[in-house]
mmCIF file with all atom_site columns, C-alpha atoms in Angstrom:
data_model
loop_
_atom_site.group_PDB
_atom_site.id
_atom_site.type_symbol
_atom_site.label_atom_id
_atom_site.label_alt_id
_atom_site.label_comp_id
_atom_site.label_asym_id
_atom_site.label_entity_id
_atom_site.label_seq_id
_atom_site.pdbx_PDB_ins_code
_atom_site.Cartn_x
_atom_site.Cartn_y
_atom_site.Cartn_z
_atom_site.occupancy
_atom_site.B_iso_or_equiv
_atom_site.pdbx_formal_charge
_atom_site.auth_seq_id
_atom_site.auth_comp_id
_atom_site.auth_asym_id
_atom_site.auth_atom_id
_atom_site.pdbx_PDB_model_num
ATOM 1   C CA . UNK A 1 1   ? 0.545   0.244  -0.271  1.00 88.00 ? 229 UNK A CA 1
ATOM 2   C CA . UNK A 1 2   ? 1.465   3.320  -1.109  1.00 94.00 ? 230 UNK A CA 1
ATOM 3   C CA . UNK A 1 3   ? -0.024  6.794  0.743   1.00 96.00 ? 231 UNK A CA 1
ATOM 4   C CA . UNK A 1 4   ? 0.472   9.882  -1.238  1.00 97.00 ? 232 UNK A CA 1
ATOM 5   C CA . UNK A 1 5   ? -0.368  13.301 0.916   1.00 96.00 ? 233 UNK A CA 1
ATOM 6   C CA . UNK A 1 6   ? 0.312   16.876 -1.244  1.00 96.00 ? 234 UNK A CA 1
ATOM 7   C CA . UNK A 1 7   ? 1.369   19.895 0.296   1.00 96.00 ? 235 UNK A CA 1
ATOM 8   C CA . UNK A 1 8   ? 2.135   23.132 -0.905  1.00 97.00 ? 236 UNK A CA 1
ATOM 9   C CA . UNK A 1 9   ? -0.954  24.563 -2.964  1.00 95.00 ? 237 UNK A CA 1
ATOM 10  C CA . UNK A 1 10  ? -1.753  28.234 -2.924  1.00 97.00 ? 238 UNK A CA 1
ATOM 11  C CA . UNK A 1 11  ? -3.380  31.560 -4.811  1.00 98.00 ? 239 UNK A CA 1
ATOM 12  C CA . UNK A 1 12  ? -0.601  33.646 -6.303  1.00 98.00 ? 240 UNK A CA 1
ATOM 13  C CA . UNK A 1 13  ? -0.056  36.130 -8.561  1.00 98.00 ? 241 UNK A CA 1
ATOM 14  C CA . UNK A 1 14  ? 1.280   35.339 -12.477 1.00 98.00 ? 242 UNK A CA 1
ATOM 15  C CA . UNK A 1 15  ? 4.527   35.495 -13.383 1.00 98.00 ? 243 UNK A CA 1
ATOM 16  C CA . UNK A 1 16  ? 5.420   33.433 -8.967  1.00 98.00 ? 244 UNK A CA 1
ATOM 17  C CA . UNK A 1 17  ? 6.699   30.504 -7.960  1.00 98.00 ? 245 UNK A CA 1
ATOM 18  C CA . UNK A 1 18  ? 5.334   27.787 -5.931  1.00 98.00 ? 246 UNK A CA 1
ATOM 19  C CA . UNK A 1 19  ? 6.724   24.382 -4.777  1.00 98.00 ? 247 UNK A CA 1
ATOM 20  C CA . UNK A 1 20  ? 4.293   21.097 -4.339  1.00 98.00 ? 248 UNK A CA 1
ATOM 21  C CA . UNK A 1 21  ? 5.149   18.342 -2.331  1.00 98.00 ? 249 UNK A CA 1
ATOM 22  C CA . UNK A 1 22  ? 4.437   14.630 -1.863  1.00 98.00 ? 250 UNK A CA 1
ATOM 23  C CA . UNK A 1 23  ? 5.012   12.652 1.020   1.00 97.00 ? 251 UNK A CA 1
ATOM 24  C CA . UNK A 1 24  ? 5.285   8.888  -0.050  1.00 96.00 ? 252 UNK A CA 1
ATOM 25  C CA . UNK A 1 25  ? 4.740   6.202  2.121   1.00 96.00 ? 253 UNK A CA 1
ATOM 26  C CA . UNK A 1 26  ? 6.220   2.717  0.866   1.00 93.00 ? 254 UNK A CA 1
ATOM 27  C CA . UNK A 1 27  ? 8.323   2.255  -2.572  1.00 90.00 ? 255 UNK A CA 1
ATOM 28  C CA . UNK A 1 28  ? 7.215   2.251  -6.148  1.00 92.00 ? 256 UNK A CA 1
ATOM 29  C CA . UNK A 1 29  ? 8.855   2.966  -9.465  1.00 93.00 ? 257 UNK A CA 1
ATOM 30  C CA . UNK A 1 30  ? 7.910   6.153  -10.834 1.00 96.00 ? 258 UNK A CA 1
ATOM 31  C CA . UNK A 1 31  ? 5.948   9.511  -9.027  1.00 97.00 ? 259 UNK A CA 1
ATOM 32  C CA . UNK A 1 32  ? 4.095   11.033 -10.863 1.00 98.00 ? 260 UNK A CA 1
ATOM 33  C CA . UNK A 1 33  ? 1.984   14.578 -10.651 1.00 98.00 ? 261 UNK A CA 1
ATOM 34  C CA . UNK A 1 34  ? -1.363  15.620 -12.642 1.00 98.00 ? 262 UNK A CA 1
ATOM 35  C CA . UNK A 1 35  ? -2.989  18.398 -13.113 1.00 98.00 ? 263 UNK A CA 1
ATOM 36  C CA . UNK A 1 36  ? -7.278  18.867 -13.848 1.00 98.00 ? 264 UNK A CA 1
ATOM 37  C CA . UNK A 1 37  ? -8.796  22.331 -14.759 1.00 95.00 ? 265 UNK A CA 1
ATOM 38  C CA . UNK A 1 38  ? -12.781 22.787 -13.742 1.00 89.00 ? 266 UNK A CA 1
ATOM 39  C CA . UNK A 1 39  ? -14.423 21.293 -16.806 1.00 92.00 ? 267 UNK A CA 1
ATOM 40  C CA . UNK A 1 40  ? -10.902 19.897 -18.927 1.00 94.00 ? 268 UNK A CA 1
ATOM 41  C CA . UNK A 1 41  ? -9.321  16.386 -18.095 1.00 95.00 ? 269 UNK A CA 1
ATOM 42  C CA . UNK A 1 42  ? -6.832  15.427 -16.238 1.00 96.00 ? 270 UNK A CA 1
ATOM 43  C CA . UNK A 1 43  ? -3.254  16.444 -17.406 1.00 97.00 ? 271 UNK A CA 1
ATOM 44  C CA . UNK A 1 44  ? -0.323  15.316 -16.621 1.00 97.00 ? 272 UNK A CA 1
ATOM 45  C CA . UNK A 1 45  ? 2.620   17.428 -15.871 1.00 98.00 ? 273 UNK A CA 1
ATOM 46  C CA . UNK A 1 46  ? 5.690   15.597 -15.235 1.00 98.00 ? 274 UNK A CA 1
ATOM 47  C CA . UNK A 1 47  ? 7.239   12.417 -14.086 1.00 98.00 ? 275 UNK A CA 1
ATOM 48  C CA . UNK A 1 48  ? 10.703  10.642 -11.944 1.00 97.00 ? 276 UNK A CA 1
ATOM 49  C CA . UNK A 1 49  ? 11.757  7.461  -11.933 1.00 96.00 ? 277 UNK A CA 1
ATOM 50  C CA . UNK A 1 50  ? 11.836  7.027  -8.387  1.00 95.00 ? 278 UNK A CA 1
ATOM 51  C CA . UNK A 1 51  ? 14.996  4.347  -8.280  1.00 94.00 ? 279 UNK A CA 1
ATOM 52  C CA . UNK A 1 52  ? 17.515  6.269  -10.837 1.00 94.00 ? 280 UNK A CA 1
ATOM 53  C CA . UNK A 1 53  ? 16.491  9.787  -10.707 1.00 94.00 ? 281 UNK A CA 1
ATOM 54  C CA . UNK A 1 54  ? 14.753  9.882  -14.522 1.00 96.00 ? 282 UNK A CA 1
ATOM 55  C CA . UNK A 1 55  ? 12.427  13.232 -15.794 1.00 97.00 ? 283 UNK A CA 1
ATOM 56  C CA . UNK A 1 56  ? 10.308  14.009 -18.178 1.00 97.00 ? 284 UNK A CA 1
ATOM 57  C CA . UNK A 1 57  ? 8.189   16.826 -18.582 1.00 98.00 ? 285 UNK A CA 1
ATOM 58  C CA . UNK A 1 58  ? 5.009   17.659 -20.798 1.00 98.00 ? 286 UNK A CA 1
ATOM 59  C CA . UNK A 1 59  ? 5.766   19.973 -23.389 1.00 97.00 ? 287 UNK A CA 1
ATOM 60  C CA . UNK A 1 60  ? 3.011   22.398 -22.115 1.00 95.00 ? 288 UNK A CA 1
ATOM 61  C CA . UNK A 1 61  ? 5.265   23.153 -18.832 1.00 97.00 ? 289 UNK A CA 1
ATOM 62  C CA . UNK A 1 62  ? 8.479   22.752 -20.077 1.00 97.00 ? 290 UNK A CA 1
ATOM 63  C CA . UNK A 1 63  ? 10.820  25.405 -19.391 1.00 97.00 ? 291 UNK A CA 1
ATOM 64  C CA . UNK A 1 64  ? 8.683   26.545 -16.027 1.00 98.00 ? 292 UNK A CA 1
ATOM 65  C CA . UNK A 1 65  ? 8.274   23.233 -14.017 1.00 98.00 ? 293 UNK A CA 1
ATOM 66  C CA . UNK A 1 66  ? 10.428  20.921 -12.972 1.00 98.00 ? 294 UNK A CA 1
ATOM 67  C CA . UNK A 1 67  ? 10.187  17.644 -10.739 1.00 98.00 ? 295 UNK A CA 1
ATOM 68  C CA . UNK A 1 68  ? 12.901  16.205 -8.372  1.00 98.00 ? 296 UNK A CA 1
ATOM 69  C CA . UNK A 1 69  ? 12.663  14.184 -5.095  1.00 97.00 ? 297 UNK A CA 1
ATOM 70  C CA . UNK A 1 70  ? 14.439  13.555 -1.739  1.00 97.00 ? 298 UNK A CA 1
ATOM 71  C CA . UNK A 1 71  ? 14.912  10.129 -1.537  1.00 94.00 ? 299 UNK A CA 1
ATOM 72  C CA . UNK A 1 72  ? 16.295  10.304 1.573   1.00 95.00 ? 300 UNK A CA 1
ATOM 73  C CA . UNK A 1 73  ? 12.926  11.833 2.761   1.00 96.00 ? 301 UNK A CA 1
ATOM 74  C CA . UNK A 1 74  ? 10.480  9.370  0.302   1.00 96.00 ? 302 UNK A CA 1
ATOM 75  C CA . UNK A 1 75  ? 9.495   13.066 -0.893  1.00 97.00 ? 303 UNK A CA 1
ATOM 76  C CA . UNK A 1 76  ? 9.267   14.262 -4.408  1.00 98.00 ? 304 UNK A CA 1
ATOM 77  C CA . UNK A 1 77  ? 8.649   17.859 -5.425  1.00 98.00 ? 305 UNK A CA 1
ATOM 78  C CA . UNK A 1 78  ? 7.210   19.749 -8.101  1.00 98.00 ? 306 UNK A CA 1
ATOM 79  C CA . UNK A 1 79  ? 8.511   23.349 -8.400  1.00 98.00 ? 307 UNK A CA 1
ATOM 80  C CA . UNK A 1 80  ? 6.275   25.456 -10.474 1.00 98.00 ? 308 UNK A CA 1
ATOM 81  C CA . UNK A 1 81  ? 7.755   28.871 -11.942 1.00 98.00 ? 309 UNK A CA 1
ATOM 82  C CA . UNK A 1 82  ? 6.616   31.590 -13.876 1.00 98.00 ? 310 UNK A CA 1
ATOM 83  C CA . UNK A 1 83  ? 2.863   30.355 -13.265 1.00 98.00 ? 311 UNK A CA 1
ATOM 84  C CA . UNK A 1 84  ? 0.568   31.666 -15.393 1.00 97.00 ? 312 UNK A CA 1
ATOM 85  C CA . UNK A 1 85  ? -3.814  31.930 -14.981 1.00 97.00 ? 313 UNK A CA 1
ATOM 86  C CA . UNK A 1 86  ? -4.124  28.542 -16.891 1.00 96.00 ? 314 UNK A CA 1
ATOM 87  C CA . UNK A 1 87  ? -1.698  26.766 -14.762 1.00 97.00 ? 315 UNK A CA 1
ATOM 88  C CA . UNK A 1 88  ? -4.861  27.008 -12.166 1.00 97.00 ? 316 UNK A CA 1
ATOM 89  C CA . UNK A 1 89  ? -5.719  23.546 -11.033 1.00 98.00 ? 317 UNK A CA 1
ATOM 90  C CA . UNK A 1 90  ? -6.212  20.769 -8.459  1.00 98.00 ? 318 UNK A CA 1
ATOM 91  C CA . UNK A 1 91  ? -2.394  19.120 -8.811  1.00 98.00 ? 319 UNK A CA 1
ATOM 92  C CA . UNK A 1 92  ? -2.245  15.759 -7.908  1.00 98.00 ? 320 UNK A CA 1
ATOM 93  C CA . UNK A 1 93  ? 0.665   13.639 -7.161  1.00 98.00 ? 321 UNK A CA 1
ATOM 94  C CA . UNK A 1 94  ? 0.207   9.667  -8.299  1.00 98.00 ? 322 UNK A CA 1
ATOM 95  C CA . UNK A 1 95  ? 2.364   6.408  -8.044  1.00 97.00 ? 323 UNK A CA 1
ATOM 96  C CA . UNK A 1 96  ? 2.580   3.436  -10.064 1.00 93.00 ? 324 UNK A CA 1
ATOM 97  C CA . UNK A 1 97  ? 4.642   1.002  -11.549 1.00 90.00 ? 325 UNK A CA 1
ATOM 98  C CA . UNK A 1 98  ? 7.415   1.501  -14.551 1.00 84.00 ? 326 UNK A CA 1
ATOM 99  C CA . UNK A 1 99  ? 4.488   0.469  -17.774 1.00 78.00 ? 327 UNK A CA 1
ATOM 100 C CA . UNK A 1 100 ? 2.622   2.345  -20.101 1.00 84.00 ? 328 UNK A CA 1
ATOM 101 C CA . UNK A 1 101 ? 2.814   5.961  -21.083 1.00 92.00 ? 329 UNK A CA 1
ATOM 102 C CA . UNK A 1 102 ? 3.563   8.174  -18.142 1.00 95.00 ? 330 UNK A CA 1
ATOM 103 C CA . UNK A 1 103 ? 1.547   10.680 -19.268 1.00 95.00 ? 331 UNK A CA 1
ATOM 104 C CA . UNK A 1 104 ? -1.915  7.988  -18.524 1.00 95.00 ? 332 UNK A CA 1
ATOM 105 C CA . UNK A 1 105 ? -3.761  8.807  -15.442 1.00 94.00 ? 333 UNK A CA 1
ATOM 106 C CA . UNK A 1 106 ? -5.140  4.768  -15.803 1.00 93.00 ? 334 UNK A CA 1
ATOM 107 C CA . UNK A 1 107 ? -1.465  3.922  -15.008 1.00 93.00 ? 335 UNK A CA 1
ATOM 108 C CA . UNK A 1 108 ? -1.400  4.921  -11.353 1.00 95.00 ? 336 UNK A CA 1
ATOM 109 C CA . UNK A 1 109 ? -2.573  2.931  -8.392  1.00 94.00 ? 337 UNK A CA 1
ATOM 110 C CA . UNK A 1 110 ? -2.495  5.434  -5.662  1.00 97.00 ? 338 UNK A CA 1
ATOM 111 C CA . UNK A 1 111 ? -3.573  8.999  -5.919  1.00 97.00 ? 339 UNK A CA 1
ATOM 112 C CA . UNK A 1 112 ? -2.942  11.502 -3.058  1.00 97.00 ? 340 UNK A CA 1
ATOM 113 C CA . UNK A 1 113 ? -6.281  14.191 -2.258  1.00 96.00 ? 341 UNK A CA 1
ATOM 114 C CA . UNK A 1 114 ? -4.935  16.911 -4.397  1.00 97.00 ? 342 UNK A CA 1
ATOM 115 C CA . UNK A 1 115 ? -3.155  19.967 -3.791  1.00 97.00 ? 343 UNK A CA 1
ATOM 116 C CA . UNK A 1 116 ? -4.998  23.375 -5.198  1.00 98.00 ? 344 UNK A CA 1
ATOM 117 C CA . UNK A 1 117 ? -3.716  26.031 -7.413  1.00 98.00 ? 345 UNK A CA 1
ATOM 118 C CA . UNK A 1 118 ? -4.686  29.397 -7.979  1.00 98.00 ? 346 UNK A CA 1
ATOM 119 C CA . UNK A 1 119 ? -2.771  31.450 -10.599 1.00 98.00 ? 347 UNK A CA 1
ATOM 120 C CA . UNK A 1 120 ? -4.666  35.530 -10.966 1.00 98.00 ? 348 UNK A CA 1
ATOM 121 C CA . UNK A 1 121 ? -3.686  37.960 -13.640 1.00 95.00 ? 349 UNK A CA 1
#
């Protein structure tokens, strides 16, 4: 059983930054961040291989967002820079094994409760 707890969401102005934290209990192959805006589908944002640290970031946020980890703390982070109003949404941490496309929500067995990010112009 894997448990995920997100923190670090908030309300910011466009251009500002936030760091989301995902505290993980248990071990699993990869951790990803997804986001979902009202009325839209859940979108994969970034993913990290928990053993080797390889990362991938969605083209839509590349250059602004990054994912990292502290293996000693079993914690993953999503750094959000140069935030835009269209980045507003609920951000979820997800855990799954290493199979399938990283950005498909169906590939993840465990989800956190979500952290709200609101960006105003």
